[in-house]
């Protein structure tokens, strides 16, 4: 059986589910050549506060945080295979698509993707994204 390794980075926020509690999850788990990232949102990695009320800015920060975790696990933006995206308001779906396209445009492919309209658990958070990525081997 392949080794299972938990990944953590200060370049992306990990927050508790209740004030003062540690999150009962890993930012990512690596098994073999696959990275499984937990959902991340639009929080500043240093302050752990929402970066902006602006939806597009929340999407950019969320994707930046996600890539930081993927990189800490041994992958890259280009090695992201699949994203599952949670958007609070369907009215923001066109903006989400535009920012997502811009973010991944330089990749040789867009990741496979599922987008769900859902209510993230934290007040003010309008988007959350999780992914599966490949480890890059030298």
mmCIF file with all atom_site columns, C-alpha atoms in Angstrom:
data_model
loop_
_atom_site.group_PDB
_atom_site.id
_atom_site.type_symbol
_atom_site.label_atom_id
_atom_site.label_alt_id
_atom_site.label_comp_id
_atom_site.label_asym_id
_atom_site.label_entity_id
_atom_site.label_seq_id
_atom_site.pdbx_PDB_ins_code
_atom_site.Cartn_x
_atom_site.Cartn_y
_atom_site.Cartn_z
_atom_site.occupancy
_atom_site.B_iso_or_equiv
_atom_site.pdbx_formal_charge
_atom_site.auth_seq_id
_atom_site.auth_comp_id
_atom_site.auth_asym_id
_atom_site.auth_atom_id
_atom_site.pdbx_PDB_model_num
ATOM 1   C CA . UNK A 1 1   ? 0.000   0.000  0.000   1.00 0.00 ? 1   UNK A CA 1
ATOM 2   C CA . UNK A 1 2   ? 1.265   3.487  -0.850  1.00 0.00 ? 2   UNK A CA 1
ATOM 3   C CA . UNK A 1 3   ? 2.163   5.874  1.917   1.00 0.00 ? 3   UNK A CA 1
ATOM 4   C CA . UNK A 1 4   ? -0.525  8.343  2.981   1.00 0.00 ? 4   UNK A CA 1
ATOM 5   C CA . UNK A 1 5   ? 0.796   11.795 3.883   1.00 0.00 ? 5   UNK A CA 1
ATOM 6   C CA . UNK A 1 6   ? -0.988  14.832 5.311   1.00 0.00 ? 6   UNK A CA 1
ATOM 7   C CA . UNK A 1 7   ? 0.007   18.230 3.904   1.00 0.00 ? 7   UNK A CA 1
ATOM 8   C CA . UNK A 1 8   ? -0.105  21.604 5.606   1.00 0.00 ? 8   UNK A CA 1
ATOM 9   C CA . UNK A 1 9   ? 1.132   25.002 4.461   1.00 0.00 ? 9   UNK A CA 1
ATOM 10  C CA . UNK A 1 10  ? 1.059   28.481 5.954   1.00 0.00 ? 10  UNK A CA 1
ATOM 11  C CA . UNK A 1 11  ? 0.632   29.834 2.403   1.00 0.00 ? 11  UNK A CA 1
ATOM 12  C CA . UNK A 1 12  ? -3.059  28.948 2.566   1.00 0.00 ? 12  UNK A CA 1
ATOM 13  C CA . UNK A 1 13  ? -5.424  29.352 5.511   1.00 0.00 ? 13  UNK A CA 1
ATOM 14  C CA . UNK A 1 14  ? -6.730  26.570 7.692   1.00 0.00 ? 14  UNK A CA 1
ATOM 15  C CA . UNK A 1 15  ? -9.543  27.670 9.934   1.00 0.00 ? 15  UNK A CA 1
ATOM 16  C CA . UNK A 1 16  ? -11.525 26.033 12.692  1.00 0.00 ? 16  UNK A CA 1
ATOM 17  C CA . UNK A 1 17  ? -15.189 25.282 12.303  1.00 0.00 ? 17  UNK A CA 1
ATOM 18  C CA . UNK A 1 18  ? -15.983 27.055 15.575  1.00 0.00 ? 18  UNK A CA 1
ATOM 19  C CA . UNK A 1 19  ? -14.205 29.910 17.284  1.00 0.00 ? 19  UNK A CA 1
ATOM 20  C CA . UNK A 1 20  ? -11.048 28.664 18.961  1.00 0.00 ? 20  UNK A CA 1
ATOM 21  C CA . UNK A 1 21  ? -11.171 25.126 17.559  1.00 0.00 ? 21  UNK A CA 1
ATOM 22  C CA . UNK A 1 22  ? -8.731  23.413 15.249  1.00 0.00 ? 22  UNK A CA 1
ATOM 23  C CA . UNK A 1 23  ? -10.153 22.174 11.960  1.00 0.00 ? 23  UNK A CA 1
ATOM 24  C CA . UNK A 1 24  ? -10.736 18.404 12.028  1.00 0.00 ? 24  UNK A CA 1
ATOM 25  C CA . UNK A 1 25  ? -9.184  17.951 8.574   1.00 0.00 ? 25  UNK A CA 1
ATOM 26  C CA . UNK A 1 26  ? -5.952  18.129 6.607   1.00 0.00 ? 26  UNK A CA 1
ATOM 27  C CA . UNK A 1 27  ? -5.414  20.789 3.960   1.00 0.00 ? 27  UNK A CA 1
ATOM 28  C CA . UNK A 1 28  ? -4.514  17.930 1.649   1.00 0.00 ? 28  UNK A CA 1
ATOM 29  C CA . UNK A 1 29  ? -3.761  14.227 1.688   1.00 0.00 ? 29  UNK A CA 1
ATOM 30  C CA . UNK A 1 30  ? -1.278  12.660 -0.707  1.00 0.00 ? 30  UNK A CA 1
ATOM 31  C CA . UNK A 1 31  ? -1.676  8.999  -1.596  1.00 0.00 ? 31  UNK A CA 1
ATOM 32  C CA . UNK A 1 32  ? 0.662   7.650  -4.241  1.00 0.00 ? 32  UNK A CA 1
ATOM 33  C CA . UNK A 1 33  ? 0.764   10.203 -7.036  1.00 0.00 ? 33  UNK A CA 1
ATOM 34  C CA . UNK A 1 34  ? -2.573  11.809 -6.172  1.00 0.00 ? 34  UNK A CA 1
ATOM 35  C CA . UNK A 1 35  ? -3.278  14.923 -4.087  1.00 0.00 ? 35  UNK A CA 1
ATOM 36  C CA . UNK A 1 36  ? -6.707  15.306 -2.490  1.00 0.00 ? 36  UNK A CA 1
ATOM 37  C CA . UNK A 1 37  ? -7.262  18.906 -1.349  1.00 0.00 ? 37  UNK A CA 1
ATOM 38  C CA . UNK A 1 38  ? -9.868  19.970 1.168   1.00 0.00 ? 38  UNK A CA 1
ATOM 39  C CA . UNK A 1 39  ? -12.105 22.859 0.251   1.00 0.00 ? 39  UNK A CA 1
ATOM 40  C CA . UNK A 1 40  ? -10.579 26.284 0.648   1.00 0.00 ? 40  UNK A CA 1
ATOM 41  C CA . UNK A 1 41  ? -12.112 29.715 0.542   1.00 0.00 ? 41  UNK A CA 1
ATOM 42  C CA . UNK A 1 42  ? -11.307 33.404 0.098   1.00 0.00 ? 42  UNK A CA 1
ATOM 43  C CA . UNK A 1 43  ? -9.343  33.947 3.294   1.00 0.00 ? 43  UNK A CA 1
ATOM 44  C CA . UNK A 1 44  ? -6.063  35.801 3.575   1.00 0.00 ? 44  UNK A CA 1
ATOM 45  C CA . UNK A 1 45  ? -3.451  33.245 4.702   1.00 0.00 ? 45  UNK A CA 1
ATOM 46  C CA . UNK A 1 46  ? -1.958  35.611 7.308   1.00 0.00 ? 46  UNK A CA 1
ATOM 47  C CA . UNK A 1 47  ? -5.040  37.255 8.813   1.00 0.00 ? 47  UNK A CA 1
ATOM 48  C CA . UNK A 1 48  ? -7.474  34.379 8.177   1.00 0.00 ? 48  UNK A CA 1
ATOM 49  C CA . UNK A 1 49  ? -10.133 36.952 7.299   1.00 0.00 ? 49  UNK A CA 1
ATOM 50  C CA . UNK A 1 50  ? -12.174 37.215 4.098   1.00 0.00 ? 50  UNK A CA 1
ATOM 51  C CA . UNK A 1 51  ? -10.152 39.195 1.541   1.00 0.00 ? 51  UNK A CA 1
ATOM 52  C CA . UNK A 1 52  ? -13.073 41.212 0.175   1.00 0.00 ? 52  UNK A CA 1
ATOM 53  C CA . UNK A 1 53  ? -16.819 41.330 -0.277  1.00 0.00 ? 53  UNK A CA 1
ATOM 54  C CA . UNK A 1 54  ? -16.179 41.440 -4.040  1.00 0.00 ? 54  UNK A CA 1
ATOM 55  C CA . UNK A 1 55  ? -17.098 38.058 -5.531  1.00 0.00 ? 55  UNK A CA 1
ATOM 56  C CA . UNK A 1 56  ? -14.412 38.068 -8.256  1.00 0.00 ? 56  UNK A CA 1
ATOM 57  C CA . UNK A 1 57  ? -11.716 38.845 -5.688  1.00 0.00 ? 57  UNK A CA 1
ATOM 58  C CA . UNK A 1 58  ? -13.015 36.020 -3.476  1.00 0.00 ? 58  UNK A CA 1
ATOM 59  C CA . UNK A 1 59  ? -12.742 33.585 -6.396  1.00 0.00 ? 59  UNK A CA 1
ATOM 60  C CA . UNK A 1 60  ? -9.165  34.694 -7.203  1.00 0.00 ? 60  UNK A CA 1
ATOM 61  C CA . UNK A 1 61  ? -8.052  34.322 -3.574  1.00 0.00 ? 61  UNK A CA 1
ATOM 62  C CA . UNK A 1 62  ? -9.766  30.945 -3.249  1.00 0.00 ? 62  UNK A CA 1
ATOM 63  C CA . UNK A 1 63  ? -7.995  29.589 -6.334  1.00 0.00 ? 63  UNK A CA 1
ATOM 64  C CA . UNK A 1 64  ? -4.669  31.079 -5.189  1.00 0.00 ? 64  UNK A CA 1
ATOM 65  C CA . UNK A 1 65  ? -5.076  29.371 -1.808  1.00 0.00 ? 65  UNK A CA 1
ATOM 66  C CA . UNK A 1 66  ? -5.946  26.084 -3.503  1.00 0.00 ? 66  UNK A CA 1
ATOM 67  C CA . UNK A 1 67  ? -2.825  26.200 -5.687  1.00 0.00 ? 67  UNK A CA 1
ATOM 68  C CA . UNK A 1 68  ? -0.679  26.977 -2.610  1.00 0.00 ? 68  UNK A CA 1
ATOM 69  C CA . UNK A 1 69  ? -1.867  23.721 -1.030  1.00 0.00 ? 69  UNK A CA 1
ATOM 70  C CA . UNK A 1 70  ? -1.364  21.763 -4.258  1.00 0.00 ? 70  UNK A CA 1
ATOM 71  C CA . UNK A 1 71  ? 2.195   23.124 -4.540  1.00 0.00 ? 71  UNK A CA 1
ATOM 72  C CA . UNK A 1 72  ? 2.952   22.258 -0.897  1.00 0.00 ? 72  UNK A CA 1
ATOM 73  C CA . UNK A 1 73  ? 1.840   18.705 -1.697  1.00 0.00 ? 73  UNK A CA 1
ATOM 74  C CA . UNK A 1 74  ? 4.146   18.407 -4.720  1.00 0.00 ? 74  UNK A CA 1
ATOM 75  C CA . UNK A 1 75  ? 1.835   19.446 -7.541  1.00 0.00 ? 75  UNK A CA 1
ATOM 76  C CA . UNK A 1 76  ? 1.233   22.580 -9.569  1.00 0.00 ? 76  UNK A CA 1
ATOM 77  C CA . UNK A 1 77  ? -1.597  24.577 -11.079 1.00 0.00 ? 77  UNK A CA 1
ATOM 78  C CA . UNK A 1 78  ? -1.081  22.554 -14.261 1.00 0.00 ? 78  UNK A CA 1
ATOM 79  C CA . UNK A 1 79  ? -1.376  19.231 -12.402 1.00 0.00 ? 79  UNK A CA 1
ATOM 80  C CA . UNK A 1 80  ? -4.884  19.939 -11.059 1.00 0.00 ? 80  UNK A CA 1
ATOM 81  C CA . UNK A 1 81  ? -7.116  17.238 -12.509 1.00 0.00 ? 81  UNK A CA 1
ATOM 82  C CA . UNK A 1 82  ? -10.580 18.040 -11.091 1.00 0.00 ? 82  UNK A CA 1
ATOM 83  C CA . UNK A 1 83  ? -12.173 20.857 -9.120  1.00 0.00 ? 83  UNK A CA 1
ATOM 84  C CA . UNK A 1 84  ? -15.406 20.783 -7.192  1.00 0.00 ? 84  UNK A CA 1
ATOM 85  C CA . UNK A 1 85  ? -16.661 24.344 -6.775  1.00 0.00 ? 85  UNK A CA 1
ATOM 86  C CA . UNK A 1 86  ? -19.301 25.680 -4.405  1.00 0.00 ? 86  UNK A CA 1
ATOM 87  C CA . UNK A 1 87  ? -20.860 29.049 -5.232  1.00 0.00 ? 87  UNK A CA 1
ATOM 88  C CA . UNK A 1 88  ? -23.315 30.691 -2.819  1.00 0.00 ? 88  UNK A CA 1
ATOM 89  C CA . UNK A 1 89  ? -25.436 32.582 -5.373  1.00 0.00 ? 89  UNK A CA 1
ATOM 90  C CA . UNK A 1 90  ? -26.308 31.348 -8.867  1.00 0.00 ? 90  UNK A CA 1
ATOM 91  C CA . UNK A 1 91  ? -26.333 34.990 -10.032 1.00 0.00 ? 91  UNK A CA 1
ATOM 92  C CA . UNK A 1 92  ? -22.522 34.954 -9.581  1.00 0.00 ? 92  UNK A CA 1
ATOM 93  C CA . UNK A 1 93  ? -22.027 31.940 -11.848 1.00 0.00 ? 93  UNK A CA 1
ATOM 94  C CA . UNK A 1 94  ? -21.019 34.000 -14.948 1.00 0.00 ? 94  UNK A CA 1
ATOM 95  C CA . UNK A 1 95  ? -18.415 35.924 -12.904 1.00 0.00 ? 95  UNK A CA 1
ATOM 96  C CA . UNK A 1 96  ? -17.156 32.659 -11.422 1.00 0.00 ? 96  UNK A CA 1
ATOM 97  C CA . UNK A 1 97  ? -16.703 31.200 -14.920 1.00 0.00 ? 97  UNK A CA 1
ATOM 98  C CA . UNK A 1 98  ? -14.854 34.283 -16.137 1.00 0.00 ? 98  UNK A CA 1
ATOM 99  C CA . UNK A 1 99  ? -12.415 34.371 -13.216 1.00 0.00 ? 99  UNK A CA 1
ATOM 100 C CA . UNK A 1 100 ? -11.932 30.577 -13.296 1.00 0.00 ? 100 UNK A CA 1
ATOM 101 C CA . UNK A 1 101 ? -11.196 30.693 -17.053 1.00 0.00 ? 101 UNK A CA 1
ATOM 102 C CA . UNK A 1 102 ? -8.693  33.539 -16.577 1.00 0.00 ? 102 UNK A CA 1
ATOM 103 C CA . UNK A 1 103 ? -6.987  31.705 -13.687 1.00 0.00 ? 103 UNK A CA 1
ATOM 104 C CA . UNK A 1 104 ? -6.478  28.436 -15.595 1.00 0.00 ? 104 UNK A CA 1
ATOM 105 C CA . UNK A 1 105 ? -6.112  29.898 -19.113 1.00 0.00 ? 105 UNK A CA 1
ATOM 106 C CA . UNK A 1 106 ? -2.360  29.281 -19.328 1.00 0.00 ? 106 UNK A CA 1
ATOM 107 C CA . UNK A 1 107 ? -2.727  25.596 -18.485 1.00 0.00 ? 107 UNK A CA 1
ATOM 108 C CA . UNK A 1 108 ? -2.425  22.972 -21.239 1.00 0.00 ? 108 UNK A CA 1
ATOM 109 C CA . UNK A 1 109 ? -5.973  21.910 -20.210 1.00 0.00 ? 109 UNK A CA 1
ATOM 110 C CA . UNK A 1 110 ? -8.776  23.075 -17.952 1.00 0.00 ? 110 UNK A CA 1
ATOM 111 C CA . UNK A 1 111 ? -9.372  20.769 -14.984 1.00 0.00 ? 111 UNK A CA 1
ATOM 112 C CA . UNK A 1 112 ? -12.506 18.632 -15.040 1.00 0.00 ? 112 UNK A CA 1
ATOM 113 C CA . UNK A 1 113 ? -15.053 20.476 -12.919 1.00 0.00 ? 113 UNK A CA 1
ATOM 114 C CA . UNK A 1 114 ? -18.319 20.260 -11.040 1.00 0.00 ? 114 UNK A CA 1
ATOM 115 C CA . UNK A 1 115 ? -19.975 23.411 -9.739  1.00 0.00 ? 115 UNK A CA 1
ATOM 116 C CA . UNK A 1 116 ? -22.679 23.333 -7.091  1.00 0.00 ? 116 UNK A CA 1
ATOM 117 C CA . UNK A 1 117 ? -24.812 26.162 -5.763  1.00 0.00 ? 117 UNK A CA 1
ATOM 118 C CA . UNK A 1 118 ? -24.435 25.821 -1.998  1.00 0.00 ? 118 UNK A CA 1
ATOM 119 C CA . UNK A 1 119 ? -24.093 27.849 1.165   1.00 0.00 ? 119 UNK A CA 1
ATOM 120 C CA . UNK A 1 120 ? -20.544 27.771 2.558   1.00 0.00 ? 120 UNK A CA 1
ATOM 121 C CA . UNK A 1 121 ? -20.417 27.406 6.338   1.00 0.00 ? 121 UNK A CA 1
ATOM 122 C CA . UNK A 1 122 ? -18.786 30.786 7.105   1.00 0.00 ? 122 UNK A CA 1
ATOM 123 C CA . UNK A 1 123 ? -20.722 34.057 6.930   1.00 0.00 ? 123 UNK A CA 1
ATOM 124 C CA . UNK A 1 124 ? -19.451 36.247 4.086   1.00 0.00 ? 124 UNK A CA 1
ATOM 125 C CA . UNK A 1 125 ? -17.801 33.414 2.170   1.00 0.00 ? 125 UNK A CA 1
ATOM 126 C CA . UNK A 1 126 ? -19.302 33.308 -1.316  1.00 0.00 ? 126 UNK A CA 1
ATOM 127 C CA . UNK A 1 127 ? -17.151 30.534 -2.835  1.00 0.00 ? 127 UNK A CA 1
ATOM 128 C CA . UNK A 1 128 ? -15.233 27.406 -1.866  1.00 0.00 ? 128 UNK A CA 1
ATOM 129 C CA . UNK A 1 129 ? -13.198 25.067 -4.094  1.00 0.00 ? 129 UNK A CA 1
ATOM 130 C CA . UNK A 1 130 ? -11.634 21.647 -3.543  1.00 0.00 ? 130 UNK A CA 1
ATOM 131 C CA . UNK A 1 131 ? -9.577  19.630 -5.997  1.00 0.00 ? 131 UNK A CA 1
ATOM 132 C CA . UNK A 1 132 ? -7.754  16.468 -6.921  1.00 0.00 ? 132 UNK A CA 1
ATOM 133 C CA . UNK A 1 133 ? -4.307  16.926 -8.468  1.00 0.00 ? 133 UNK A CA 1
ATOM 134 C CA . UNK A 1 134 ? -1.349  14.843 -9.603  1.00 0.00 ? 134 UNK A CA 1
ATOM 135 C CA . UNK A 1 135 ? 2.018   14.884 -7.859  1.00 0.00 ? 135 UNK A CA 1
ATOM 136 C CA . UNK A 1 136 ? 4.747   16.012 -10.250 1.00 0.00 ? 136 UNK A CA 1
ATOM 137 C CA . UNK A 1 137 ? 7.635   13.558 -10.243 1.00 0.00 ? 137 UNK A CA 1
ATOM 138 C CA . UNK A 1 138 ? 11.099  14.690 -11.444 1.00 0.00 ? 138 UNK A CA 1
#
